[in-house]
Coordinates of C-alpha atoms in Angstrom, one line a residue:
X1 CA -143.1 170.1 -37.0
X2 CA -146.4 170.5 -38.4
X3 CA -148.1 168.3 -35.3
X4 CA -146.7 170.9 -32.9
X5 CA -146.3 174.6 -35.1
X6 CA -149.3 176.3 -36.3
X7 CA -147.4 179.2 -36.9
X8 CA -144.4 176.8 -39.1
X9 CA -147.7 175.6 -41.0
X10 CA -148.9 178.7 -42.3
X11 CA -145.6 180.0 -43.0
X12 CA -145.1 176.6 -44.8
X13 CA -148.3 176.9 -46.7
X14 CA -147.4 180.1 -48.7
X15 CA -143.4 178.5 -49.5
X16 CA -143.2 174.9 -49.7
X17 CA -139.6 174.9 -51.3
X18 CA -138.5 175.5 -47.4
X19 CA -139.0 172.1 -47.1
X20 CA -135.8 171.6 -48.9
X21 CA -133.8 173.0 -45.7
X22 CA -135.1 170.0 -43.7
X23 CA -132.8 168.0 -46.2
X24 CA -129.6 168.4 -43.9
X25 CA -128.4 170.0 -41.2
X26 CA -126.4 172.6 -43.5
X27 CA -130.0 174.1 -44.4
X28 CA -130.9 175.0 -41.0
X29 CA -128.2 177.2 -39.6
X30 CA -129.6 181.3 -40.0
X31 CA -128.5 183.0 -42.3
X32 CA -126.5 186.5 -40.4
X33 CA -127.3 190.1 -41.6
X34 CA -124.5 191.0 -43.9
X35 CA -125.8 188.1 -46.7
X36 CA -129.6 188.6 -45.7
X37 CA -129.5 192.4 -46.7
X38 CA -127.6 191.2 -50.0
X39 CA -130.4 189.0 -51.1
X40 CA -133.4 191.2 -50.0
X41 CA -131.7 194.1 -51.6
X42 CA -130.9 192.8 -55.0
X43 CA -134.6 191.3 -55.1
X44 CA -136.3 194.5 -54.4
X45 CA -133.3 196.2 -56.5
X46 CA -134.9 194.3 -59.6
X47 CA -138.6 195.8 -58.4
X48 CA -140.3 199.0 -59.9
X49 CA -142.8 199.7 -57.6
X50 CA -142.9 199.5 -53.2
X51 CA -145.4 196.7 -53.5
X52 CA -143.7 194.6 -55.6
X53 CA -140.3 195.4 -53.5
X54 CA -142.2 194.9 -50.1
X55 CA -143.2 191.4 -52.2
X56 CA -139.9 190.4 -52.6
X57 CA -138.1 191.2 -49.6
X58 CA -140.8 190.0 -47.2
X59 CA -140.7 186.7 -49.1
X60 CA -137.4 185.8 -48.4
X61 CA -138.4 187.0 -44.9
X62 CA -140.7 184.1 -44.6
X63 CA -138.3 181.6 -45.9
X64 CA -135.9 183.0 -43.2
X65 CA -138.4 182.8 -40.3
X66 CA -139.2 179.3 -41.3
X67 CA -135.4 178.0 -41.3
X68 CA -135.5 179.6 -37.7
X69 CA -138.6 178.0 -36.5
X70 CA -137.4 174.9 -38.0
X71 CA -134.0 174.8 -36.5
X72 CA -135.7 176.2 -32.7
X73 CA -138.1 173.2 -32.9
X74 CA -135.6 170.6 -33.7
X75 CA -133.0 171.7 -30.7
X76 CA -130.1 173.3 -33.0
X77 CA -130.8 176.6 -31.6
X78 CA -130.8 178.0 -27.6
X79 CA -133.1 180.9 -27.1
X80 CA -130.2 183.4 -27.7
X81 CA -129.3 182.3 -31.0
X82 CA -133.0 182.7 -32.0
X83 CA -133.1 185.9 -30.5
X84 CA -129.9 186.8 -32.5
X85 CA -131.3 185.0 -35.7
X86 CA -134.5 187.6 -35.9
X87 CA -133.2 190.4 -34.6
X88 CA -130.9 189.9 -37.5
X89 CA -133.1 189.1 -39.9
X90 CA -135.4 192.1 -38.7
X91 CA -132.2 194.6 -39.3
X92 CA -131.9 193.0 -42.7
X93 CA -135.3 193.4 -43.8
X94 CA -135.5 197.0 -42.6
X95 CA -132.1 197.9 -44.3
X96 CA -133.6 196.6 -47.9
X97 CA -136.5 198.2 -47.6
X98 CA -135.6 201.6 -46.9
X99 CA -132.9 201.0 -49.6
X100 CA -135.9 200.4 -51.8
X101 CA -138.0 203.3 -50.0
X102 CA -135.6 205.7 -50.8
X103 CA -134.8 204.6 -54.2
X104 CA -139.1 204.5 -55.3
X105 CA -139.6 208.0 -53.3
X106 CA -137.1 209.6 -54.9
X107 CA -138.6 208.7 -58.6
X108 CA -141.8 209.2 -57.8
X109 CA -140.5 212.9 -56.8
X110 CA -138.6 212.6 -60.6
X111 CA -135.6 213.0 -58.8
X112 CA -132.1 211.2 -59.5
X113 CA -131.0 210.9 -55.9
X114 CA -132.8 211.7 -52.7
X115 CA -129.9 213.3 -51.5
X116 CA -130.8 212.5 -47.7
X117 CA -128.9 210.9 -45.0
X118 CA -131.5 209.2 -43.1
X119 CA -131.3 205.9 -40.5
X120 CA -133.1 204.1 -38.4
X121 CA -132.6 203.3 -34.8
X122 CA -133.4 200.1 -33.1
X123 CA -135.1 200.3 -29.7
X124 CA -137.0 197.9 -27.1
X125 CA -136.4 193.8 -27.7
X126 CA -135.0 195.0 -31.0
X127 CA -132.3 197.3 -29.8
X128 CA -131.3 194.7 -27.2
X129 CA -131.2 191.7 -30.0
X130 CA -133.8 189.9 -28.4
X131 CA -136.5 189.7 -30.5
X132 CA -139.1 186.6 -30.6
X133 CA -141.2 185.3 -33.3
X134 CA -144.3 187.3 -32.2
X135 CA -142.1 190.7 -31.3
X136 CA -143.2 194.4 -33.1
X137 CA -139.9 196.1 -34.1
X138 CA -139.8 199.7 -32.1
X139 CA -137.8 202.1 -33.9
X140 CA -136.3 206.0 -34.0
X141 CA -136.3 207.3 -37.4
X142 CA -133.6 210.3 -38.1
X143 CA -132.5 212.7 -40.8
X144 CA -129.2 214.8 -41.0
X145 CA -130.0 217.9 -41.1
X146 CA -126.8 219.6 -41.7
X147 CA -126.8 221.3 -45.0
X148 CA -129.9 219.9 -45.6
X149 CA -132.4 222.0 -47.8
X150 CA -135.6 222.9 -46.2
X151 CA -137.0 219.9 -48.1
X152 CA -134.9 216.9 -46.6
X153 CA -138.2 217.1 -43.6
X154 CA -140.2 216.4 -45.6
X155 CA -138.4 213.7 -48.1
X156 CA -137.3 212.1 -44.3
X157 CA -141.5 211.6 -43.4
X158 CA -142.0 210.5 -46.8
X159 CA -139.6 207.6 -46.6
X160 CA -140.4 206.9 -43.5
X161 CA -143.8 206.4 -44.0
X162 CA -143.1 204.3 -47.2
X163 CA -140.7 202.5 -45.1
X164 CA -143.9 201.4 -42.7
X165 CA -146.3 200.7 -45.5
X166 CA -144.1 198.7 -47.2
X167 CA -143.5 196.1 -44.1
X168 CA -147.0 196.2 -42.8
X169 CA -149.3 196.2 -45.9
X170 CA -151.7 193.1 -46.3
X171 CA -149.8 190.5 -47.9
X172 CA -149.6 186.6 -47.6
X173 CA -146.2 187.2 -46.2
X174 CA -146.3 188.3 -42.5
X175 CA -145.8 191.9 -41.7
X176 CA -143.0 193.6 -39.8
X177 CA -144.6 196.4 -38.0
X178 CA -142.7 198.9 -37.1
X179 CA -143.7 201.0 -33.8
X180 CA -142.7 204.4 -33.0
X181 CA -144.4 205.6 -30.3
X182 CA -141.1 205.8 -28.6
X183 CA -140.4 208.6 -29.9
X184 CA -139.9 212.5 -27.7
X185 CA -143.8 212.9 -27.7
X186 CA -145.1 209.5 -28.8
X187 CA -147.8 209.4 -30.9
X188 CA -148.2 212.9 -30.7
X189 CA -144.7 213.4 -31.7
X190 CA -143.2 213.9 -35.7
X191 CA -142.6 210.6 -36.7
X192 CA -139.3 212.0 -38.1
X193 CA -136.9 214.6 -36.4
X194 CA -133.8 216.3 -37.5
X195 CA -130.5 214.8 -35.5
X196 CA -130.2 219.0 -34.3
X197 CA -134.0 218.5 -33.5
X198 CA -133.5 214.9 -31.2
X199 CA -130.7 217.0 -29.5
X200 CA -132.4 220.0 -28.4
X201 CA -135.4 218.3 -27.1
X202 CA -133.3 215.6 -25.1
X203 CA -131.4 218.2 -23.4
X204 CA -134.3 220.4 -22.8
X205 CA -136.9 217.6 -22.2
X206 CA -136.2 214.5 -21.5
X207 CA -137.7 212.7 -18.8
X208 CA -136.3 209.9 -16.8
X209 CA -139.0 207.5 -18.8
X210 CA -137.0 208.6 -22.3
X211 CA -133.6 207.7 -20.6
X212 CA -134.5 204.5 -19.5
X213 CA -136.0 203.8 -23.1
X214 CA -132.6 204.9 -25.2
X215 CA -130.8 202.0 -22.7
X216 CA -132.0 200.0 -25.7
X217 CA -131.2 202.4 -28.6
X218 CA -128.3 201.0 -31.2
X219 CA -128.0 202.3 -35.1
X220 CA -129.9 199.5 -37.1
X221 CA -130.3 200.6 -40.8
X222 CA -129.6 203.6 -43.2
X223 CA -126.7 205.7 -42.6
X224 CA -123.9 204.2 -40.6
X225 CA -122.2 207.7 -39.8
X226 CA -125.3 209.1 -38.8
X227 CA -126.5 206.6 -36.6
X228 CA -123.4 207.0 -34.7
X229 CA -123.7 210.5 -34.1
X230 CA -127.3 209.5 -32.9
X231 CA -125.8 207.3 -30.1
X232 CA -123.2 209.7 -29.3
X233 CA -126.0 212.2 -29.1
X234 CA -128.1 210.0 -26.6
X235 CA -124.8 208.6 -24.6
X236 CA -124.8 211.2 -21.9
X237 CA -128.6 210.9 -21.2
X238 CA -128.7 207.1 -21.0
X239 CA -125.9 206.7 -19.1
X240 CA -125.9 210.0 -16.9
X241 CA -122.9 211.2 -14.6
X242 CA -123.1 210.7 -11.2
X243 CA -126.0 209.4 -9.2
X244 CA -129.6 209.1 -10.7
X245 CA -131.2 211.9 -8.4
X246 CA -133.5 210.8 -5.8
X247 CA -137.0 211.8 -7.5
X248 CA -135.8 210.0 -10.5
X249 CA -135.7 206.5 -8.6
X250 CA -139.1 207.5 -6.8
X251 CA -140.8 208.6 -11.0
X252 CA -139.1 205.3 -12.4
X253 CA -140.8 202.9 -9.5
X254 CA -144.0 205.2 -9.6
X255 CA -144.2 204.4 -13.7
X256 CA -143.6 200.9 -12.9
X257 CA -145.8 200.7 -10.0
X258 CA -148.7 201.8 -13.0
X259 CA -148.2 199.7 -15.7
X260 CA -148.4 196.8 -12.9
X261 CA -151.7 197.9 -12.0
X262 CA -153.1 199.3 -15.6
X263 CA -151.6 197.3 -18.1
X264 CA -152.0 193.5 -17.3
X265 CA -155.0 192.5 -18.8
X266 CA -158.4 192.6 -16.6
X267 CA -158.5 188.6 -15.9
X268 CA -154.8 187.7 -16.2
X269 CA -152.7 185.6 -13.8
X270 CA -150.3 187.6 -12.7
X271 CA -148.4 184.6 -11.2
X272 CA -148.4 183.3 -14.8
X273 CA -148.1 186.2 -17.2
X274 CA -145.2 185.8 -18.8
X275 CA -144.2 189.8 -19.6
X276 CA -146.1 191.9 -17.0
X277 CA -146.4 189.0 -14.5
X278 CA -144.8 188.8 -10.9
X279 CA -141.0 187.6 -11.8
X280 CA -141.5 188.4 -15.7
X281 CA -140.1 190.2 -18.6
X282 CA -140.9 193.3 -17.2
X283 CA -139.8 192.6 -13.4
X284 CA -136.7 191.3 -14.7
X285 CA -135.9 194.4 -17.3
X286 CA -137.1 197.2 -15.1
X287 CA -134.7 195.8 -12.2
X288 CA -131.8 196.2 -15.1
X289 CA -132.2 199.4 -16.3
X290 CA -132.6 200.8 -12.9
X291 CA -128.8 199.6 -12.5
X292 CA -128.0 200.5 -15.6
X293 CA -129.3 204.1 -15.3
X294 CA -127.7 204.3 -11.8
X295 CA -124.4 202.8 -12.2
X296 CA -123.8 203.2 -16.2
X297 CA -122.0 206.6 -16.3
X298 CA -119.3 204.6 -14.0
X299 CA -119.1 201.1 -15.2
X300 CA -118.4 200.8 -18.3
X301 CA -119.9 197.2 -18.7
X302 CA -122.9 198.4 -18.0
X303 CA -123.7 200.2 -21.0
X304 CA -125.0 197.5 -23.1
X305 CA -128.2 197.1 -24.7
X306 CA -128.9 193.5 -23.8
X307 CA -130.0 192.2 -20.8
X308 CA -128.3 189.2 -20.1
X309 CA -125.1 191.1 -20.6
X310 CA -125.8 194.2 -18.4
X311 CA -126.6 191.4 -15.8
X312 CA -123.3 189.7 -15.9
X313 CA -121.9 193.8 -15.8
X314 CA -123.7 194.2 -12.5
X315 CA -122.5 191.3 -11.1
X316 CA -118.9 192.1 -11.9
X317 CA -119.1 195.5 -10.4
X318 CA -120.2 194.4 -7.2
X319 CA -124.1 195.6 -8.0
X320 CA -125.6 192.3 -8.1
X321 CA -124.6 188.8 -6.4
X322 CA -124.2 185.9 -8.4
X323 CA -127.3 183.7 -7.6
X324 CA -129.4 186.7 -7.6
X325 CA -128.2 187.9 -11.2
X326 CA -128.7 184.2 -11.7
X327 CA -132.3 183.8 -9.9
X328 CA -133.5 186.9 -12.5
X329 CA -131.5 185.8 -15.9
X330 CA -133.6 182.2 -15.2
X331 CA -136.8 183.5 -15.2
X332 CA -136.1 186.4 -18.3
X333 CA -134.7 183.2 -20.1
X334 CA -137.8 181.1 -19.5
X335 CA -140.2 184.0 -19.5
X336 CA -139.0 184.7 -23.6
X337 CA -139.1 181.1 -24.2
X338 CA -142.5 180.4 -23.2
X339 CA -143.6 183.5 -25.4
X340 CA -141.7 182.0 -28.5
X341 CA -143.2 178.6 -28.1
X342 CA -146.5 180.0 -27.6
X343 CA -146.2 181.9 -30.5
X344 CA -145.3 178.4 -32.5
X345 CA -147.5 176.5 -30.9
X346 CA -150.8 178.9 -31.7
X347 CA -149.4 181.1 -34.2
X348 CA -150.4 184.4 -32.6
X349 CA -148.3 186.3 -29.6
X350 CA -149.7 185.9 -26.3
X351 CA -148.5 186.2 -22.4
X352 CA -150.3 184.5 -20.4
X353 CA -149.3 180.8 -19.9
X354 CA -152.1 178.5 -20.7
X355 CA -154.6 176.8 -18.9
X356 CA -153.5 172.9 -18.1
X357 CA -154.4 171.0 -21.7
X358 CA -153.2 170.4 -25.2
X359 CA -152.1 173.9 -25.8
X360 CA -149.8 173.8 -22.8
X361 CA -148.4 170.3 -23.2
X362 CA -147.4 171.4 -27.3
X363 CA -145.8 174.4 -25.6
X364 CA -144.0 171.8 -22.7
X365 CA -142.6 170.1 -26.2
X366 CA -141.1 172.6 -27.5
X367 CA -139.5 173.5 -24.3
X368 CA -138.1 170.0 -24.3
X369 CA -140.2 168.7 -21.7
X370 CA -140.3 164.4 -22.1
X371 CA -143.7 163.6 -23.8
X372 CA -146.3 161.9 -21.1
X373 CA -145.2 165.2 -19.0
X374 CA -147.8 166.6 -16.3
X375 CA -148.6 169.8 -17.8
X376 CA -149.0 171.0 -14.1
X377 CA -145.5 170.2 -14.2
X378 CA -144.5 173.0 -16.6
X379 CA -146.2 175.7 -14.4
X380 CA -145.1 174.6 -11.1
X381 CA -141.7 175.1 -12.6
X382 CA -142.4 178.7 -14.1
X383 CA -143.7 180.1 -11.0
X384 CA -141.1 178.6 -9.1
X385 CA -138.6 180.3 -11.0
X386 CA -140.3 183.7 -11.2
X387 CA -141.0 183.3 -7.7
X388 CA -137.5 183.6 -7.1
X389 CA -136.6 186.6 -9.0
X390 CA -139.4 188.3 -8.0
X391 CA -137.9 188.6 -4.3
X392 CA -134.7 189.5 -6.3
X393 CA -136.5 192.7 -8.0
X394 CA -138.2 193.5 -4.4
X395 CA -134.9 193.5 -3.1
X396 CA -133.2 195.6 -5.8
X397 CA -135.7 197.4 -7.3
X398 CA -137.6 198.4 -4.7
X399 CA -134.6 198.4 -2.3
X400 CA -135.9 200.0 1.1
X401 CA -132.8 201.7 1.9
X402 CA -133.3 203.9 -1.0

């Protein structure tokens, strides 16, 4: 483990009692949501302050990511289960700590109760439960403003930001960072709307860019009831009646076509760049939501927030054949799995596959590749793979008949 995972070695460095999970099998199996958000709860429960809360929960984090990274690298988890383990863990951690948020905000206001209903909605790899070791966490945040008094705004942007401050601060434990530039406006956006506020500017506003980005949305943390109203809310944008109008297919390829040409980094290989790269992440998850945006509001299957699933949808309803929805799941699969490994391998998140030496053949490891491999090996195989689905997202994403 420590031969092959900078990344396991730092984590290891600040808790060596993790070591005890390498003791049996038993040790290594992730722990699911319900009993992370127990533990991280009552440890910040017992806190005063948000850094000593933040402290505590984002401890346990680190213990957590270590039993993951331990049980990835010794072949007791595929790449979905650790996908499912830290998404997991990420809805955990983000439902203790705006537990504790709310709790600290409301008595540093001298207040009993906050007396807001307020929640948190997943988007991007996180809404689709795909997260990976080196993944951001993209997020919505909400408020109910229904009987509200005209302070719940402001009490919302106040636990919100806590909320951030709290997973991001500088700390020996790694940081969550939450992003929401996703949000109607991005950064020039309130960080925190109203639910009534979300709904008038999605009816009035929404571009096709904001529908294909709520295909990811699902309730994460806070208030259960609300968060349903959220998706109920966003339901008929995501997944519109009828056909996706003609100008919407051309705006969705044009956007595409531009973070193709303005986002892969000047110097990259596009043949080997794992999430903007011909074949890749994006390729793959453009071609998807396409579908899904298409086809959603009459196939039912379709309306997932995962990939892999809304692939096996397609397929089923006749939008997809088999070995193409194959040929593109292949390459998504081994396009997240390189990022995780490089992640383990180098400790820090990168795309682009490296360069033919020791760096590559730790990341061929991890893959499972036999030791003695060719590391030439590992990238003949990736851009044989993406060079398949590639022709799969020029057939269906950029389908001429359109």
């Amino acid at each position: 483990l420590l031969g092959t995972s900078r990344y396991v070695t730092n984590l290891l460095v600040r808790a060596p009692e993790a070591l005890q999970m390498l003791s049996g099998d038993e040790g290594l199996r992730p722990r699911r949501q319900p009993e992370l958000a127990v533990l991280m709860g009552t440890a910040a429960s017992r806190q005063d302050d948000s850094a000593q809360a933040a402290h505590a929960i984002r401890s346990l984090r680190r213990v957590e990511l270590l039993r993951i990274a331990f049980a990835d690298l010794l072949g007791h988890l595929d790449d979905s289960e650790v996908a499912i383990a830290l998404t997991e863990l990420a809805d955990a951690t983000l439902a203790s700590a705006l537990g504790a948020a709310v709790r600290i905000v409301a008595a540093e206001l001298g207040l009993p109760d906050l007396d807001l209903r307020f929640a948190v909605i997943a988007m991007g790899r996180l809404g689709g439960r795909e997260l990976g070791y080196g993944s951001d966490a993209d997020v919505l945040f909400v408020y109910d403003d229904r009987g509200a008094g005209p302070e719940a705004g402001r009490r919302a942007h106040l636990v919100a930001e806590r909320l951030r401050a709290m997973l991001a601060a500088p700390s020996t434990d790694p940081p969550l960072l939450l992003d929401a530039d996703l949000r109607p406006e991005g950064r020039n956006g309130p960080l925190v709307r109203s639910l009534g506020s979300y709904a008038e500017y999605y009816q009035r506003w929404a571009s096709v860019w904001e529908a294909q980005a709520l295909l990811r949305a699902r309730f994460c943390a806070g208030d259960p009831e609300l968060g349903e109203r959220f998706v109920e809310l966003i339901d008929p944008i995501r997944y519109p009646a009828g056909s996706l109008p003609a100008a919407a297919v051309v705006e969705i390829r044009r956007i595409k076509g531009r973070v193709d040409a303005e986002r892969l980094p000047r110097g990259a290989d596009p043949h080997t760049h794992t999430k903007l790269g011909r074949g890749g992440l994006a390729d793959v998850e453009w071609t998807v939501q396409l579908l899904q945006l298409r086809n959603a509001g009459r196939v039912a299957g379709l309306r997932t927030t995962g990939t892999p699933a809304a692939l096996r949808a397609a397929v089923d309803a006749g939008l997809l054949a088999a070995d193409e929805a194959a040929e593109l799941t292949a390459a998504w699969r081994l396009a997240g799995r390189l990022r995780n490994a490089i992640m383990l391998v180098r400790d820090r998140p990168e795309d682009q596959l490296p360069k033919p030496g020791r760096v590559l053949e730790a990341v061929g490891r991890v893959l499972g590749y036999q030791p003695g491999f060719q590391a030439g090996q590992l990238i003949d195989d990736y851009r044989r793979v993406t060079r398949r689905a590639r022709r799969v997202v020029e057939s269906v994403f950029y389908d001429p008949a359109d």
